[in-house]
PDB file of C-alpha atoms in Angstrom:
ATOM      1  CA  LEU A 279       0.180   0.067   0.253  1.00 68.00           C
ATOM      2  CA  ALA A 280       3.159   2.416   0.944  1.00 75.00           C
ATOM      3  CA  GLU A 281       3.835   1.526  -2.619  1.00 77.00           C
ATOM      4  CA  ARG A 282       0.953   2.253  -4.603  1.00 71.00           C
ATOM      5  CA  GLU A 283       0.901   5.461  -2.880  1.00 72.00           C
ATOM      6  CA  GLU A 284       4.559   6.652  -3.654  1.00 72.00           C
ATOM      7  CA  ALA A 285       3.233   5.694  -7.251  1.00 74.00           C
ATOM      8  CA  PHE A 286       0.402   7.656  -7.707  1.00 71.00           C
ATOM      9  CA  GLY A 287      -0.091   9.751  -4.736  1.00 69.00           C
ATOM     10  CA  SER A 288      -2.344   9.058  -1.326  1.00 67.00           C
ATOM     11  CA  ARG A 289      -5.373  10.182  -3.541  1.00 66.00           C
ATOM     12  CA  GLY A 290      -5.047   7.797  -6.206  1.00 60.00           C
ATOM     13  CA  SER A 291      -3.776   4.446  -4.013  1.00 61.00           C
ATOM     14  CA  GLY A 292      -7.388   3.180  -3.376  1.00 71.00           C
ATOM     15  CA  ARG A 293      -6.590   3.440  -0.119  1.00 73.00           C
ATOM     16  CA  THR A 294     -10.291   4.214   0.989  1.00 80.00           C
ATOM     17  CA  GLU A 295     -11.675   0.542  -0.863  1.00 84.00           C
ATOM     18  CA  LEU A 296      -8.758  -1.566   0.274  1.00 83.00           C
ATOM     19  CA  VAL A 297      -9.543  -0.618   4.087  1.00 86.00           C
ATOM     20  CA  GLY A 298     -13.263  -1.078   3.215  1.00 90.00           C
ATOM     21  CA  ARG A 299     -13.174  -4.462   1.633  1.00 92.00           C
ATOM     22  CA  GLN A 300     -10.841  -5.660   4.302  1.00 92.00           C
ATOM     23  CA  LYS A 301     -13.539  -4.809   6.324  1.00 94.00           C
ATOM     24  CA  ARG A 302     -15.908  -6.117   4.623  1.00 94.00           C
ATOM     25  CA  GLU A 303     -14.178  -9.509   4.376  1.00 96.00           C
ATOM     26  CA  LEU A 304     -13.697  -9.479   8.470  1.00 95.00           C
ATOM     27  CA  ARG A 305     -17.231  -9.391   9.078  1.00 92.00           C
ATOM     28  CA  ARG A 306     -18.062 -11.670   6.500  1.00 94.00           C
ATOM     29  CA  LEU A 307     -15.758 -14.026   8.197  1.00 96.00           C
ATOM     30  CA  ARG A 308     -16.843 -13.477  11.885  1.00 94.00           C
ATOM     31  CA  ASP A 309     -20.418 -13.865  10.685  1.00 94.00           C
ATOM     32  CA  ASP A 310     -19.564 -17.334   9.518  1.00 96.00           C
ATOM     33  CA  GLU A 311     -17.664 -18.291  12.570  1.00 97.00           C
ATOM     34  CA  LEU A 312     -20.866 -17.266  14.546  1.00 96.00           C
ATOM     35  CA  ARG A 313     -23.465 -18.931  12.063  1.00 97.00           C
ATOM     36  CA  PHE A 314     -21.082 -22.010  12.507  1.00 98.00           C
ATOM     37  CA  GLY A 315     -20.649 -21.665  16.412  1.00 97.00           C
ATOM     38  CA  LEU A 316     -24.817 -21.366  16.431  1.00 97.00           C
ATOM     39  CA  ALA A 317     -25.632 -24.069  14.263  1.00 97.00           C
ATOM     40  CA  THR A 318     -23.344 -26.505  16.562  1.00 97.00           C
ATOM     41  CA  LEU A 319     -24.972 -25.097  19.659  1.00 96.00           C
ATOM     42  CA  SER A 320     -28.507 -25.718  17.869  1.00 96.00           C
ATOM     43  CA  ARG A 321     -27.108 -28.991  17.300  1.00 97.00           C
ATOM     44  CA  VAL A 322     -26.809 -30.071  21.011  1.00 95.00           C
ATOM     45  CA  TYR A 323     -30.134 -28.750  21.933  1.00 95.00           C
ATOM     46  CA  ARG A 324     -31.652 -30.724  19.293  1.00 95.00           C
ATOM     47  CA  ASP A 325     -29.521 -34.104  19.886  1.00 95.00           C
ATOM     48  CA  SER A 326     -30.517 -33.172  23.487  1.00 93.00           C
ATOM     49  CA  ALA A 327     -34.588 -33.022  22.253  1.00 93.00           C
ATOM     50  CA  LEU A 328     -34.177 -36.339  20.838  1.00 93.00           C
ATOM     51  CA  ALA A 329     -32.794 -38.232  23.696  1.00 93.00           C
ATOM     52  CA  ALA A 330     -35.585 -36.597  26.020  1.00 91.00           C
ATOM     53  CA  SER A 331     -38.098 -37.990  23.591  1.00 92.00           C
ATOM     54  CA  GLU A 332     -36.601 -41.373  23.485  1.00 92.00           C
ATOM     55  CA  ALA A 333     -36.575 -41.449  27.086  1.00 92.00           C
ATOM     56  CA  GLY A 334     -40.686 -40.247  26.830  1.00 90.00           C
ATOM     57  CA  LEU A 335     -39.110 -36.911  29.026  1.00 87.00           C
ATOM     58  CA  PRO A 336     -41.457 -33.657  27.866  1.00 89.00           C
ATOM     59  CA  VAL A 337     -39.048 -31.761  24.320  1.00 90.00           C
ATOM     60  CA  ASP A 338     -40.336 -28.149  25.128  1.00 92.00           C
ATOM     61  CA  ALA A 339     -37.218 -26.897  26.500  1.00 92.00           C
ATOM     62  CA  SER A 340     -34.935 -28.070  23.971  1.00 92.00           C
ATOM     63  CA  ALA A 341     -37.448 -27.308  21.318  1.00 92.00           C
ATOM     64  CA  ALA A 342     -37.907 -23.798  22.697  1.00 94.00           C
ATOM     65  CA  ALA A 343     -34.029 -23.161  22.548  1.00 95.00           C
ATOM     66  CA  THR A 344     -33.389 -24.177  19.245  1.00 95.00           C
ATOM     67  CA  ALA A 345     -35.868 -21.617  18.034  1.00 95.00           C
ATOM     68  CA  ARG A 346     -34.530 -19.233  20.046  1.00 96.00           C
ATOM     69  CA  ILE A 347     -30.836 -19.801  18.479  1.00 97.00           C
ATOM     70  CA  THR A 348     -32.752 -19.955  14.959  1.00 96.00           C
ATOM     71  CA  ALA A 349     -33.886 -16.680  15.650  1.00 96.00           C
ATOM     72  CA  ALA A 350     -30.139 -14.713  16.817  1.00 96.00           C
ATOM     73  CA  THR A 351     -29.481 -16.323  13.881  1.00 96.00           C
ATOM     74  CA  GLY A 352     -31.667 -14.724  11.782  1.00 94.00           C
ATOM     75  CA  ASP A 353     -30.498 -11.517  13.486  1.00 93.00           C
ATOM     76  CA  LEU A 354     -27.176 -11.634  12.549  1.00 92.00           C
ATOM     77  CA  VAL A 355     -28.227 -10.089   8.879  1.00 91.00           C
ATOM     78  CA  ARG A 356     -28.625  -6.689  10.188  1.00 90.00           C
ATOM     79  CA  ASN A 357     -25.096  -6.444  11.883  1.00 84.00           C
ATOM     80  CA  PRO A 358     -26.358  -6.382  15.184  1.00 87.00           C
ATOM     81  CA  ASN A 359     -23.723  -5.947  18.261  1.00 93.00           C
ATOM     82  CA  GLU A 360     -22.961  -9.408  18.634  1.00 93.00           C
ATOM     83  CA  THR A 361     -21.494  -9.459  22.581  1.00 94.00           C
ATOM     84  CA  LEU A 362     -25.266  -8.312  23.534  1.00 95.00           C
ATOM     85  CA  LEU A 363     -26.934 -10.479  20.835  1.00 95.00           C
ATOM     86  CA  LEU A 364     -24.372 -13.686  22.307  1.00 96.00           C
ATOM     87  CA  GLN A 365     -25.229 -12.455  26.055  1.00 96.00           C
ATOM     88  CA  ALA A 366     -29.159 -12.396  25.307  1.00 95.00           C
ATOM     89  CA  LEU A 367     -29.560 -15.753  24.137  1.00 96.00           C
ATOM     90  CA  PHE A 368     -26.945 -17.782  26.479  1.00 95.00           C
ATOM     91  CA  LEU A 369     -29.040 -15.858  29.027  1.00 95.00           C
ATOM     92  CA  ASP A 370     -32.142 -17.048  27.858  1.00 93.00           C
ATOM     93  CA  LEU A 371     -31.181 -20.492  26.769  1.00 94.00           C
ATOM     94  CA  PRO A 372     -32.303 -23.484  29.373  1.00 89.00           C
ATOM     95  CA  MET A 373     -29.016 -25.760  30.405  1.00 81.00           C
ATOM     96  CA  ALA A 374     -28.607 -28.443  27.747  1.00 63.00           C
TER      97      ALA A 374
END
């Protein structure tokens, strides 16, 4: 980037575009990691519901937890404060 600024000047270096592209890439990677983690967490509750169902126990809590995780995953589209989203989700989930 320093070479580009030296060659083209600070106005034609493309610094703004490069920085913006890097921020978008980081956001996409972070979003992908959050989605992967939430999918893994959802599978834990799904497996818990399956085990409870086979044992004849109620599955309401696990089903509600899975629905809550799915809703949180959908909320990622609006670029929320990720820390607050995860804190609210984890406080709302029952023990698996």
